[in-house]
């Protein structure tokens, strides 16, 4: 079954606006992680939220986790052109490896 | 800040040739992984490695693939006889503790192009 499906697939916003990306998954998880990938580059770990946490902040990033709905959201506040990238959620369940979604392509227009 | 490194950044090879992709995980990490990402698609798990042996592998990781930790620092992925469909970005990752419960730190990737 699919895990970690993000939506929207693509998002285009103006610099300064907030960007919200969502992730849904199907099975129970230990934690959920968000990664960023600039075009053709590696994956940069942004934030990890554990299954017993509901919200986590890191700088301009805010991640929420609703285990009852099996969903997470990533909010980037006051977006910048440099935030343009693809954003992936990845779920960790028991001893299974990370399962990535297809990602959301974020474009921040200056 | 310590980071995972990978070499080469781009590898071009002919179909049927063997390739070795190299990774240097973060030095105090115990778990190592290879993932791949075909252009425009999801990042897919290939294999995890702990205590000098494979701990888990996916269906993608068939007999053409092998991994090795030849010394205390390098972690390699070998593809014995490359196919066109092996063209992808290959990412190495490492984590300090058990997978699934800890952050995995990814390298910048090696882009493999099979002609």
GROMACS .gro file of C-alpha atoms in nm:
model
  225
    1UNK     CA    1   0.000   0.000   0.000
    2UNK     CA    2   0.112   0.354  -0.056
    3UNK     CA    3   0.254   0.547   0.236
    4UNK     CA    4   0.339   0.911   0.262
    5UNK     CA    5   0.137   1.062  -0.018
    6UNK     CA    6   0.178   1.437  -0.037
    7UNK     CA    7  -0.058   1.694  -0.171
    8UNK     CA    8  -0.065   1.914  -0.357
    9UNK     CA    9   0.172   1.775  -0.617
   10UNK     CA   10   0.275   2.128  -0.705
   11UNK     CA   11   0.236   2.461  -0.530
   12UNK     CA   12   0.325   2.807  -0.653
   13UNK     CA   13   0.319   3.106  -0.417
   14UNK     CA   14   0.454   3.457  -0.388
   15UNK     CA   15   0.751   3.533  -0.168
   16UNK     CA   16   0.633   3.619   0.183
   17UNK     CA   17   0.329   3.395   0.170
   18UNK     CA   18   0.292   3.079   0.372
   19UNK     CA   19   0.313   2.738   0.208
   20UNK     CA   20   0.128   2.437   0.340
   21UNK     CA   21   0.193   2.084   0.224
   22UNK     CA   22   0.009   1.777   0.341
   23UNK     CA   23   0.103   1.414   0.376
   24UNK     CA   24  -0.125   1.117   0.431
   25UNK     CA   25  -0.028   0.765   0.517
   26UNK     CA   26  -0.201   0.435   0.573
   27UNK     CA   27  -0.038   0.232   0.847
   28UNK     CA   28   0.073   0.312   1.201
   29UNK     CA   29   0.408   0.485   1.228
   30UNK     CA   30   0.693   0.546   1.472
   31UNK     CA   31   0.769   0.883   1.326
   32UNK     CA   32   0.724   1.095   1.019
   33UNK     CA   33   1.005   1.293   0.862
   34UNK     CA   34   1.006   1.578   0.614
   35UNK     CA   35   1.287   1.625   0.363
   36UNK     CA   36   1.367   1.890   0.106
   37UNK     CA   37   1.530   1.827  -0.229
   38UNK     CA   38   1.658   2.099  -0.455
   39UNK     CA   39   1.642   2.008  -0.820
   40UNK     CA   40   1.883   1.726  -0.898
   41UNK     CA   41   2.037   1.738  -0.554
   42UNK     CA   42   2.037   1.532  -0.236
   43UNK     CA   43   1.776   1.507   0.036
   44UNK     CA   44   1.805   1.747   0.326
   45UNK     CA   45   1.641   1.642   0.649
   46UNK     CA   46   1.411   1.913   0.781
   47UNK     CA   47   1.224   1.778   1.079
   48UNK     CA   48   1.121   1.455   1.249
   49UNK     CA   49   0.798   1.427   1.444
   50UNK     CA   50   0.733   1.122   1.658
   51UNK     CA   51   0.400   0.947   1.679
   52UNK     CA   52   0.336   1.080   2.029
   53UNK     CA   53   0.395   1.440   1.923
   54UNK     CA   54   0.132   1.665   1.771
   55UNK     CA   55   0.329   1.968   1.665
   56UNK     CA   56   0.690   2.064   1.617
   57UNK     CA   57   0.864   2.386   1.516
   58UNK     CA   58   1.199   2.455   1.361
   59UNK     CA   59   1.265   2.813   1.252
   60UNK     CA   60   1.006   2.897   0.987
   61UNK     CA   61   0.887   2.537   0.970
   62UNK     CA   62   0.590   2.402   1.157
   63UNK     CA   63   0.492   2.037   1.134
   64UNK     CA   64   0.175   1.885   1.270
   65UNK     CA   65   0.084   1.521   1.304
   66UNK     CA   66  -0.264   1.381   1.345
   67UNK     CA   67  -0.234   1.008   1.400
   68UNK     CA   68  -0.611   0.964   1.413
   69UNK     CA   69  -0.637   1.097   1.058
   70UNK     CA   70  -0.300   0.952   0.957
   71UNK     CA   71  -0.191   1.286   0.821
   72UNK     CA   72   0.078   1.546   0.865
   73UNK     CA   73   0.127   1.896   0.739
   74UNK     CA   74   0.434   2.106   0.679
   75UNK     CA   75   0.392   2.481   0.698
   76UNK     CA   76   0.664   2.714   0.578
   77UNK     CA   77   0.598   3.067   0.694
   78UNK     CA   78   0.714   3.384   0.520
   79UNK     CA   79   0.844   3.186   0.224
   80UNK     CA   80   1.154   3.290   0.031
   81UNK     CA   81   1.267   3.221  -0.322
   82UNK     CA   82   1.533   2.992  -0.172
   83UNK     CA   83   1.256   2.767  -0.039
   84UNK     CA   84   1.183   2.659  -0.395
   85UNK     CA   85   1.234   2.282  -0.391
   86UNK     CA   86   1.051   1.951  -0.369
   87UNK     CA   87   0.934   1.849  -0.025
   88UNK     CA   88   0.889   1.485   0.073
   89UNK     CA   89   0.740   1.319   0.373
   90UNK     CA   90   0.876   0.982   0.477
   91UNK     CA   91   0.720   0.749   0.728
   92UNK     CA   92   0.899   0.511   0.962
   93UNK     CA   93   0.703   0.211   1.089
   94UNK     CA   94   0.846  -0.049   1.322
   95UNK     CA   95   1.153  -0.200   1.160
   96UNK     CA   96   1.060  -0.113   0.805
   97UNK     CA   97   1.273   0.133   0.611
   98UNK     CA   98   1.165   0.488   0.534
   99UNK     CA   99   0.885   0.507   0.282
  100UNK     CA  100   0.876   0.825   0.080
  101UNK     CA  101   0.590   0.997  -0.094
  102UNK     CA  102   0.608   1.147  -0.441
  103UNK     CA  103   0.664   1.493  -0.303
  104UNK     CA  104   0.526   1.842  -0.346
  105UNK     CA  105   0.708   2.077  -0.583
  106UNK     CA  106   0.708   2.421  -0.428
  107UNK     CA  107   0.784   2.729  -0.636
  108UNK     CA  108   0.827   3.057  -0.454
  109UNK     CA  109   0.812   3.352  -0.690
  110UNK     CA  110   1.007   3.662  -0.597
  111UNK     CA  111   2.887   1.962   1.078
  112UNK     CA  112   2.950   1.602   0.974
  113UNK     CA  113   2.780   1.488   0.655
  114UNK     CA  114   2.744   1.187   0.431
  115UNK     CA  115   2.955   1.209   0.117
  116UNK     CA  116   2.918   1.019  -0.208
  117UNK     CA  117   3.140   0.968  -0.509
  118UNK     CA  118   3.121   1.009  -0.797
  119UNK     CA  119   2.855   1.273  -0.836
  120UNK     CA  120   2.777   1.148  -1.185
  121UNK     CA  121   2.860   0.813  -1.343
  122UNK     CA  122   2.797   0.726  -1.705
  123UNK     CA  123   2.830   0.363  -1.806
  124UNK     CA  124   2.742   0.126  -2.085
  125UNK     CA  125   2.470  -0.134  -2.038
  126UNK     CA  126   2.615  -0.455  -1.902
  127UNK     CA  127   2.906  -0.289  -1.728
  128UNK     CA  128   2.971  -0.305  -1.356
  129UNK     CA  129   2.959   0.010  -1.147
  130UNK     CA  130   3.055   0.079  -0.790
  131UNK     CA  131   2.904   0.373  -0.609
  132UNK     CA  132   3.084   0.492  -0.302
  133UNK     CA  133   2.966   0.651   0.018
  134UNK     CA  134   3.132   0.768   0.336
  135UNK     CA  135   2.869   0.769   0.613
  136UNK     CA  136   2.889   0.991   0.918
  137UNK     CA  137   3.163   0.845   1.134
  138UNK     CA  138   2.977   0.747   1.450
  139UNK     CA  139   2.670   0.612   1.272
  140UNK     CA  140   2.589   0.244   1.285
  141UNK     CA  141   2.320   0.197   1.019
  142UNK     CA  142   2.369   0.252   0.650
  143UNK     CA  143   2.126   0.258   0.361
  144UNK     CA  144   2.100   0.288  -0.011
  145UNK     CA  145   1.799   0.443  -0.182
  146UNK     CA  146   1.738   0.529  -0.542
  147UNK     CA  147   1.522   0.783  -0.720
  148UNK     CA  148   1.433   0.739  -1.085
  149UNK     CA  149   1.385   1.077  -1.246
  150UNK     CA  150   1.053   1.229  -1.144
  151UNK     CA  151   0.961   0.939  -0.918
  152UNK     CA  152   0.965   0.852  -0.551
  153UNK     CA  153   1.271   0.781  -0.348
  154UNK     CA  154   1.279   0.401  -0.308
  155UNK     CA  155   1.454   0.196  -0.046
  156UNK     CA  156   1.710  -0.055  -0.171
  157UNK     CA  157   1.898  -0.197   0.126
  158UNK     CA  158   1.999  -0.138   0.485
  159UNK     CA  159   2.321  -0.255   0.646
  160UNK     CA  160   2.418  -0.301   1.009
  161UNK     CA  161   2.700  -0.480   1.183
  162UNK     CA  162   2.860  -0.575   0.853
  163UNK     CA  163   2.559  -0.747   0.709
  164UNK     CA  164   2.242  -0.667   0.520
  165UNK     CA  165   1.956  -0.617   0.763
  166UNK     CA  166   1.684  -0.562   0.506
  167UNK     CA  167   1.648  -0.534   0.132
  168UNK     CA  168   1.370  -0.447  -0.109
  169UNK     CA  169   1.248  -0.634  -0.414
  170UNK     CA  170   1.455  -0.397  -0.627
  171UNK     CA  171   1.774  -0.521  -0.464
  172UNK     CA  172   1.817  -0.837  -0.669
  173UNK     CA  173   2.123  -1.049  -0.737
  174UNK     CA  174   2.272  -0.777  -0.955
  175UNK     CA  175   2.320  -0.559  -0.650
  176UNK     CA  176   2.561  -0.600  -0.362
  177UNK     CA  177   2.682  -0.383  -0.078
  178UNK     CA  178   3.004  -0.385   0.115
  179UNK     CA  179   3.179  -0.198   0.389
  180UNK     CA  180   3.537  -0.270   0.285
  181UNK     CA  181   3.696  -0.066   0.563
  182UNK     CA  182   3.593   0.143   0.859
  183UNK     CA  183   3.472   0.436   0.655
  184UNK     CA  184   3.345   0.342   0.309
  185UNK     CA  185   3.012   0.186   0.217
  186UNK     CA  186   2.971   0.075  -0.143
  187UNK     CA  187   2.691  -0.029  -0.374
  188UNK     CA  188   2.788  -0.247  -0.668
  189UNK     CA  189   2.571  -0.315  -0.968
  190UNK     CA  190   2.722  -0.610  -1.155
  191UNK     CA  191   2.564  -0.578  -1.496
  192UNK     CA  192   2.385  -0.249  -1.540
  193UNK     CA  193   2.058  -0.220  -1.726
  194UNK     CA  194   1.900   0.087  -1.881
  195UNK     CA  195   1.641   0.094  -1.606
  196UNK     CA  196   1.913   0.128  -1.343
  197UNK     CA  197   1.955   0.489  -1.451
  198UNK     CA  198   1.863   0.690  -1.142
  199UNK     CA  199   1.996   0.898  -0.856
  200UNK     CA  200   2.139   0.674  -0.587
  201UNK     CA  201   2.142   0.808  -0.234
  202UNK     CA  202   2.338   0.676   0.056
  203UNK     CA  203   2.215   0.748   0.408
  204UNK     CA  204   2.326   0.674   0.760
  205UNK     CA  205   2.173   0.695   1.104
  206UNK     CA  206   2.321   0.666   1.451
  207UNK     CA  207   2.070   0.416   1.583
  208UNK     CA  208   1.800   0.180   1.469
  209UNK     CA  209   1.629   0.270   1.145
  210UNK     CA  210   1.274   0.377   1.175
  211UNK     CA  211   1.333   0.546   1.505
  212UNK     CA  212   1.598   0.795   1.411
  213UNK     CA  213   1.681   1.054   1.154
  214UNK     CA  214   1.855   0.928   0.845
  215UNK     CA  215   2.110   1.164   0.696
  216UNK     CA  216   2.137   1.153   0.322
  217UNK     CA  217   2.431   1.214   0.096
  218UNK     CA  218   2.411   1.434  -0.214
  219UNK     CA  219   2.358   1.135  -0.441
  220UNK     CA  220   2.525   0.982  -0.743
  221UNK     CA  221   2.350   1.023  -1.074
  222UNK     CA  222   2.392   0.699  -1.268
  223UNK     CA  223   2.329   0.708  -1.640
  224UNK     CA  224   2.325   0.377  -1.824
  225UNK     CA  225   2.355   0.403  -2.203
   0.00000   0.00000   0.00000
